[in-house]
Coordinates of C-alpha atoms in Angstrom, one line a residue:
M3 CA -62.5 51.4 -30.3
K4 CA -59.7 52.0 -27.8
R5 CA -60.8 48.9 -26.0
W6 CA -60.1 46.7 -29.0
I7 CA -56.8 48.4 -29.6
W8 CA -55.6 47.6 -26.0
I9 CA -56.8 44.0 -26.4
L10 CA -54.8 43.7 -29.6
V11 CA -51.7 45.2 -28.0
A12 CA -52.1 42.8 -25.0
I13 CA -52.3 39.9 -27.4
I14 CA -49.2 41.0 -29.3
V15 CA -47.2 41.5 -26.1
A16 CA -48.3 38.2 -24.6
G17 CA -47.4 36.5 -27.9
S18 CA -44.0 38.1 -27.9
I19 CA -43.3 37.1 -24.3
G20 CA -44.5 33.6 -24.9
G21 CA -42.4 33.3 -28.1
Y22 CA -39.3 34.6 -26.3
A23 CA -39.8 32.1 -23.5
Y24 CA -40.4 29.3 -25.9
A25 CA -37.3 30.2 -27.9
R26 CA -35.2 30.5 -24.8
H27 CA -36.5 27.1 -23.6
S28 CA -35.8 25.6 -27.0
Q29 CA -32.3 27.0 -27.0
N30 CA -31.6 25.7 -23.5
N31 CA -32.7 22.2 -24.6
R32 CA -30.5 22.4 -27.6
L33 CA -27.5 23.5 -25.6
Y34 CA -28.3 20.9 -23.0
D35 CA -28.5 18.2 -25.6
Q36 CA -25.3 19.5 -27.1
Q37 CA -23.4 19.3 -23.8
M38 CA -24.7 15.8 -23.0
T39 CA -23.7 14.6 -26.5
R40 CA -20.2 16.1 -26.0
G41 CA -19.9 14.5 -22.5
N42 CA -20.7 11.0 -23.9
A43 CA -18.3 11.5 -26.8
Y44 CA -15.5 12.5 -24.3
I45 CA -16.3 9.4 -22.3
A46 CA -16.0 7.3 -25.4
S47 CA -12.5 8.8 -26.0
K48 CA -11.6 8.4 -22.3
K49 CA -11.3 12.2 -21.8
Y50 CA -13.0 12.1 -18.4
S51 CA -12.1 15.6 -17.3
S52 CA -13.6 17.1 -20.4
A53 CA -16.7 14.9 -19.9
E54 CA -17.1 16.2 -16.4
T55 CA -17.0 19.8 -17.7
A56 CA -19.6 19.0 -20.4
F57 CA -22.0 17.4 -17.9
T58 CA -21.5 20.4 -15.6
N59 CA -22.4 22.8 -18.4
A60 CA -25.5 20.7 -19.2
L61 CA -26.6 21.2 -15.6
K62 CA -26.3 25.0 -16.1
R63 CA -28.9 24.7 -18.8
K64 CA -31.1 22.3 -16.8
Q65 CA -30.5 22.7 -13.1
D66 CA -31.1 19.5 -11.1
D67 CA -31.5 17.4 -14.2
K68 CA -31.4 13.8 -13.1
K69 CA -29.6 12.4 -16.2
A70 CA -26.9 15.0 -16.2
T71 CA -26.4 14.7 -12.4
T72 CA -26.2 10.9 -12.7
F73 CA -23.7 11.0 -15.5
L74 CA -21.5 13.6 -13.8
K75 CA -21.4 11.7 -10.5
Q76 CA -20.8 8.4 -12.3
T77 CA -17.9 9.9 -14.2
Q78 CA -16.3 11.4 -11.1
T79 CA -16.6 8.1 -9.2
F80 CA -15.0 6.3 -12.2
V81 CA -12.1 8.7 -12.2
S82 CA -11.6 8.3 -8.4
A83 CA -11.8 4.5 -8.8
Q84 CA -9.0 4.6 -11.4
K85 CA -6.8 6.7 -9.2
A86 CA -7.3 4.4 -6.3
L87 CA -6.4 1.4 -8.5
N88 CA -3.2 3.2 -9.7
D89 CA -2.4 4.0 -6.0
R90 CA -2.9 0.2 -5.2
K91 CA -5.8 1.0 -2.9
F92 CA -7.6 -2.0 -4.0
S93 CA -10.5 -2.2 -1.6
E94 CA -11.4 1.5 -2.2
S95 CA -11.1 1.1 -5.9
K96 CA -13.3 -2.1 -5.9
Q97 CA -16.1 -0.3 -4.0
Q98 CA -16.1 2.7 -6.4
F99 CA -16.0 0.6 -9.5
T100 CA -18.9 -1.3 -8.0
D101 CA -20.8 1.9 -7.5
V102 CA -20.2 2.9 -11.2
K103 CA -21.4 -0.5 -12.4
N104 CA -24.6 -0.3 -10.3
T105 CA -25.5 3.2 -11.4
D106 CA -29.2 3.2 -12.4
Q107 CA -29.6 4.6 -15.9
G108 CA -25.9 5.5 -16.0
N109 CA -23.6 5.8 -19.0
E110 CA -23.3 2.3 -20.4
Q111 CA -19.6 2.7 -21.5
L112 CA -18.7 3.6 -17.9
I113 CA -20.6 0.6 -16.7
D114 CA -18.8 -1.8 -19.1
R115 CA -15.4 -0.3 -18.2
A116 CA -16.2 -0.7 -14.5
K117 CA -17.0 -4.3 -15.0
T118 CA -13.7 -4.8 -16.9
N119 CA -11.8 -3.2 -14.1
L120 CA -13.6 -5.2 -11.4
A121 CA -12.5 -8.4 -13.3
T122 CA -8.9 -7.0 -13.3
L123 CA -9.1 -6.3 -9.6
K124 CA -10.2 -9.8 -8.9
T125 CA -7.3 -11.2 -10.7
V126 CA -4.8 -8.7 -9.1
Q127 CA -6.0 -9.5 -5.6
A128 CA -5.8 -13.3 -6.3
N129 CA -2.3 -12.8 -7.6
I130 CA -1.2 -10.7 -4.5
K131 CA -2.6 -13.4 -2.2
N132 CA -0.5 -16.1 -4.1
Y133 CA 2.6 -13.9 -4.1
N134 CA 2.3 -13.2 -0.4
K135 CA 2.0 -16.9 0.3
V136 CA 5.2 -17.6 -1.6
Y137 CA 6.9 -14.7 0.0
N138 CA 6.0 -15.8 3.5
Q139 CA 7.3 -19.3 2.7
A140 CA 10.6 -17.8 1.5
L141 CA 10.7 -15.6 4.7
D142 CA 10.3 -18.7 6.9
Q143 CA 13.0 -20.5 5.0
A144 CA 15.3 -17.6 5.4
G145 CA 14.5 -17.5 9.1
E146 CA 15.6 -21.2 9.3
G147 CA 18.9 -20.4 7.6
Q148 CA 17.8 -22.0 4.3
Y149 CA 18.8 -19.1 2.1
M150 CA 19.2 -20.9 -1.2
E151 CA 15.9 -22.5 -0.7
S152 CA 14.4 -19.2 0.1
N153 CA 15.8 -17.7 -3.1
A154 CA 14.3 -20.6 -5.1
S155 CA 10.9 -19.9 -3.6
L156 CA 11.3 -16.2 -4.5
D157 CA 12.1 -17.1 -8.1
K158 CA 8.5 -18.2 -8.4
I159 CA 7.6 -14.6 -7.9
F160 CA 10.3 -13.1 -10.1
N161 CA 9.6 -15.5 -13.0
D162 CA 6.0 -14.6 -13.1
K163 CA 5.4 -12.2 -16.0
A164 CA 2.7 -10.3 -14.2
I165 CA 4.9 -9.3 -11.2
H166 CA 6.3 -6.2 -13.0
Q167 CA 2.9 -4.6 -13.4
T168 CA 2.4 -1.6 -11.2
Y169 CA -0.2 -3.4 -9.1
Y170 CA 2.5 -5.6 -7.6
K171 CA 5.1 -3.0 -6.9
D172 CA 5.0 -3.5 -3.1
V173 CA 5.2 -7.2 -3.4
L174 CA 8.2 -7.1 -5.8
K175 CA 10.0 -4.6 -3.6
K176 CA 9.9 -6.7 -0.4
A177 CA 10.8 -9.8 -2.4
E178 CA 13.8 -8.2 -3.9
K179 CA 14.8 -7.0 -0.4
L180 CA 14.6 -10.5 1.0
R181 CA 16.6 -11.9 -1.9
D182 CA 19.3 -9.3 -1.3
D183 CA 19.4 -10.3 2.4
N184 CA 19.6 -13.9 1.5
N185 CA 22.5 -13.3 -0.9
K186 CA 24.4 -11.4 1.7
A187 CA 23.9 -14.2 4.2
I188 CA 25.1 -16.7 1.6
N189 CA 28.2 -14.6 0.9
G190 CA 28.8 -14.0 4.6
Q191 CA 28.1 -10.3 4.4
P192 CA 26.2 -8.3 7.0
N193 CA 22.6 -7.3 6.2
D194 CA 21.2 -3.8 6.1
Q195 CA 18.0 -2.9 7.9
S196 CA 15.6 -5.7 8.7
T197 CA 13.6 -7.3 5.9
V198 CA 10.1 -6.0 5.8
D199 CA 7.6 -8.6 7.0
N200 CA 4.3 -8.9 5.2
D201 CA 2.3 -9.6 8.3
D202 CA 3.8 -7.1 10.7
D203 CA 4.4 -3.5 9.6
S204 CA 6.0 -2.8 13.0
S205 CA 8.9 -5.2 12.5
S206 CA 11.5 -2.5 11.8
T207 CA 14.5 -2.4 14.0
A208 CA 13.8 -1.4 17.6
V209 CA 16.2 1.2 18.9
S210 CA 17.3 1.9 22.5
P211 CA 17.1 5.5 23.8
N212 CA 19.8 7.9 22.5
L213 CA 21.3 5.4 20.2
D214 CA 21.7 6.1 16.5
P215 CA 19.8 3.2 14.6
D216 CA 22.1 3.5 11.7
S217 CA 25.4 3.5 13.6
S218 CA 25.6 -0.2 14.3
S219 CA 24.7 -1.0 10.7
S220 CA 27.2 1.3 9.1
N221 CA 30.0 0.2 11.5
S222 CA 29.4 -3.5 10.9
Q223 CA 29.5 -2.9 7.1
S224 CA 32.7 -0.9 7.2
N225 CA 34.6 -3.5 9.3
T226 CA 33.1 -7.0 9.8
N227 CA 36.1 -8.1 11.9
T228 CA 35.7 -5.4 14.5
N229 CA 35.4 -6.6 18.1
P230 CA 31.8 -6.0 19.3
D231 CA 33.1 -4.3 22.5
S232 CA 34.9 -1.7 20.5
S233 CA 31.6 -0.2 19.2
S234 CA 31.6 2.0 22.3
A235 CA 34.2 4.1 20.6
S236 CA 31.5 5.8 18.6
L237 CA 29.6 6.8 21.7
T238 CA 29.8 10.1 23.5
P239 CA 30.6 9.9 27.3
E240 CA 26.9 10.5 28.1
E241 CA 25.8 7.8 25.6
Q242 CA 28.4 5.4 27.0
K243 CA 27.1 5.9 30.5
Q244 CA 23.5 5.2 29.4
A245 CA 24.7 2.1 27.6
D246 CA 26.5 0.9 30.7
N247 CA 23.4 1.5 32.8
Y248 CA 21.1 -0.2 30.3
K249 CA 19.6 -3.4 31.7
G250 CA 18.3 -4.9 28.5
S251 CA 20.1 -6.1 25.4
N252 CA 21.2 -4.1 22.4
E253 CA 24.1 -4.0 20.0
Y254 CA 26.3 -2.4 22.6
T255 CA 25.9 -5.2 25.2
V256 CA 26.7 -8.1 22.9
K257 CA 29.3 -10.6 23.9
P258 CA 31.4 -12.5 21.3
G259 CA 29.5 -15.5 19.9
Q260 CA 26.2 -14.3 21.5
N261 CA 24.5 -13.8 18.1
E262 CA 25.7 -17.1 16.6
I263 CA 24.1 -20.5 16.5
D264 CA 26.5 -23.3 15.6
G265 CA 29.0 -20.7 14.2
Q266 CA 26.3 -19.0 12.0
E267 CA 25.3 -15.4 12.6
I268 CA 21.6 -14.9 13.4
T269 CA 20.2 -13.0 10.5
N270 CA 17.6 -10.2 10.2
A271 CA 15.3 -12.6 8.4
Q272 CA 15.4 -14.9 11.5
V273 CA 14.7 -11.9 13.7
N274 CA 11.7 -10.9 11.6
T275 CA 10.2 -14.4 11.6
A276 CA 10.7 -14.6 15.4
R277 CA 9.1 -11.2 15.9
R278 CA 6.0 -12.3 13.9
D279 CA 5.6 -15.5 15.8
L280 CA 6.0 -13.7 19.1
Q281 CA 3.5 -11.1 18.2
Q282 CA 1.0 -13.6 17.1
S283 CA 1.4 -15.3 20.5
G284 CA 0.6 -12.1 22.3
F285 CA 4.0 -10.7 23.1
D286 CA 4.8 -7.0 22.8
T287 CA 7.5 -7.2 20.2
G288 CA 7.6 -3.4 19.9
A289 CA 9.2 -3.2 23.3
M290 CA 12.0 -5.6 22.2
S291 CA 15.2 -4.6 20.6
D292 CA 16.6 -6.8 17.8
Q293 CA 19.2 -8.1 20.3
D294 CA 16.4 -9.1 22.7
V295 CA 14.9 -11.2 19.9
K296 CA 18.2 -12.7 19.0
N297 CA 18.8 -13.7 22.6
L298 CA 15.4 -15.6 22.5
I299 CA 16.3 -17.3 19.3
K300 CA 19.7 -18.4 20.6
G301 CA 18.2 -19.6 23.9
A302 CA 15.4 -21.5 22.1
S303 CA 18.0 -23.2 19.9
E304 CA 20.0 -24.3 22.9
K305 CA 16.9 -25.7 24.6
N306 CA 15.6 -27.3 21.4
Q307 CA 12.4 -25.3 21.7
S308 CA 10.4 -22.9 19.6
V309 CA 11.0 -19.2 20.2
T310 CA 7.5 -18.7 21.5
D311 CA 7.7 -21.6 23.9
Y312 CA 11.1 -20.4 25.2
A313 CA 9.7 -16.9 25.5
K314 CA 6.7 -18.1 27.6
Q315 CA 9.2 -19.7 30.0
T316 CA 11.7 -16.8 30.2
L317 CA 9.5 -13.7 29.9
K318 CA 7.0 -14.4 32.7

């Protein structure tokens, strides 16, 4: 009799445990499905941060679940791709959107949006290529003293409706800087810092030791009629001594007319173009001051040679 009682008790206990386990399993499945549904809904409304939270909660109900893991990673990659696009890191963005698009059994909405963004990126990169082609043409024209023609070329960029989109911020900025330099040259005004060249990030003004790179610019702007030799008044005795001992060329060793060709001042745009050509020909332009480059430009003009050919003869 006791034996049957114990058997009955065992059956009841086993049934209770099994029922509890089944109920818990069912509840986990229900909560998992609920979080996955929420995640997909958040993606539909483009609330990606909330979607990530939902998929993370789904994984708490089913650890290592393939679908939840895939959706979570796909969402995170999509968000990262969008950020890279907004930061104009186009290559990085393209790779990440491609990963989202190629996700096996991923969220279809994210896949479709990734395809749309890839199409946008293709257009953006093509536009940037065209803008840079026009910009380089304008830069070359400015380097040849054709400032009005350079501005006319830049107008092709400014008149394009797409140029004011955030993707083209860098292109627009350097185009506006070149236009400002052109206008100053047309009006006979001194330029500020050198125009940024698209092909050479190192084309900023080279500065001699212990000289303030802003001093010559600010002095020239405040008084365009000042004799170049009088610039030494802004130097300390030690700086003047170093300038006197300096064997190269800089703004403190310029003679009257040295930076002019046929009465026209050599512009920053011409210096930038010459730097680019010299660098492409293998010269270390980083070791040259702007005055060194201007000397090459003037010498090449006097010899009716290109700057690179003249440099090959004089910088052996």
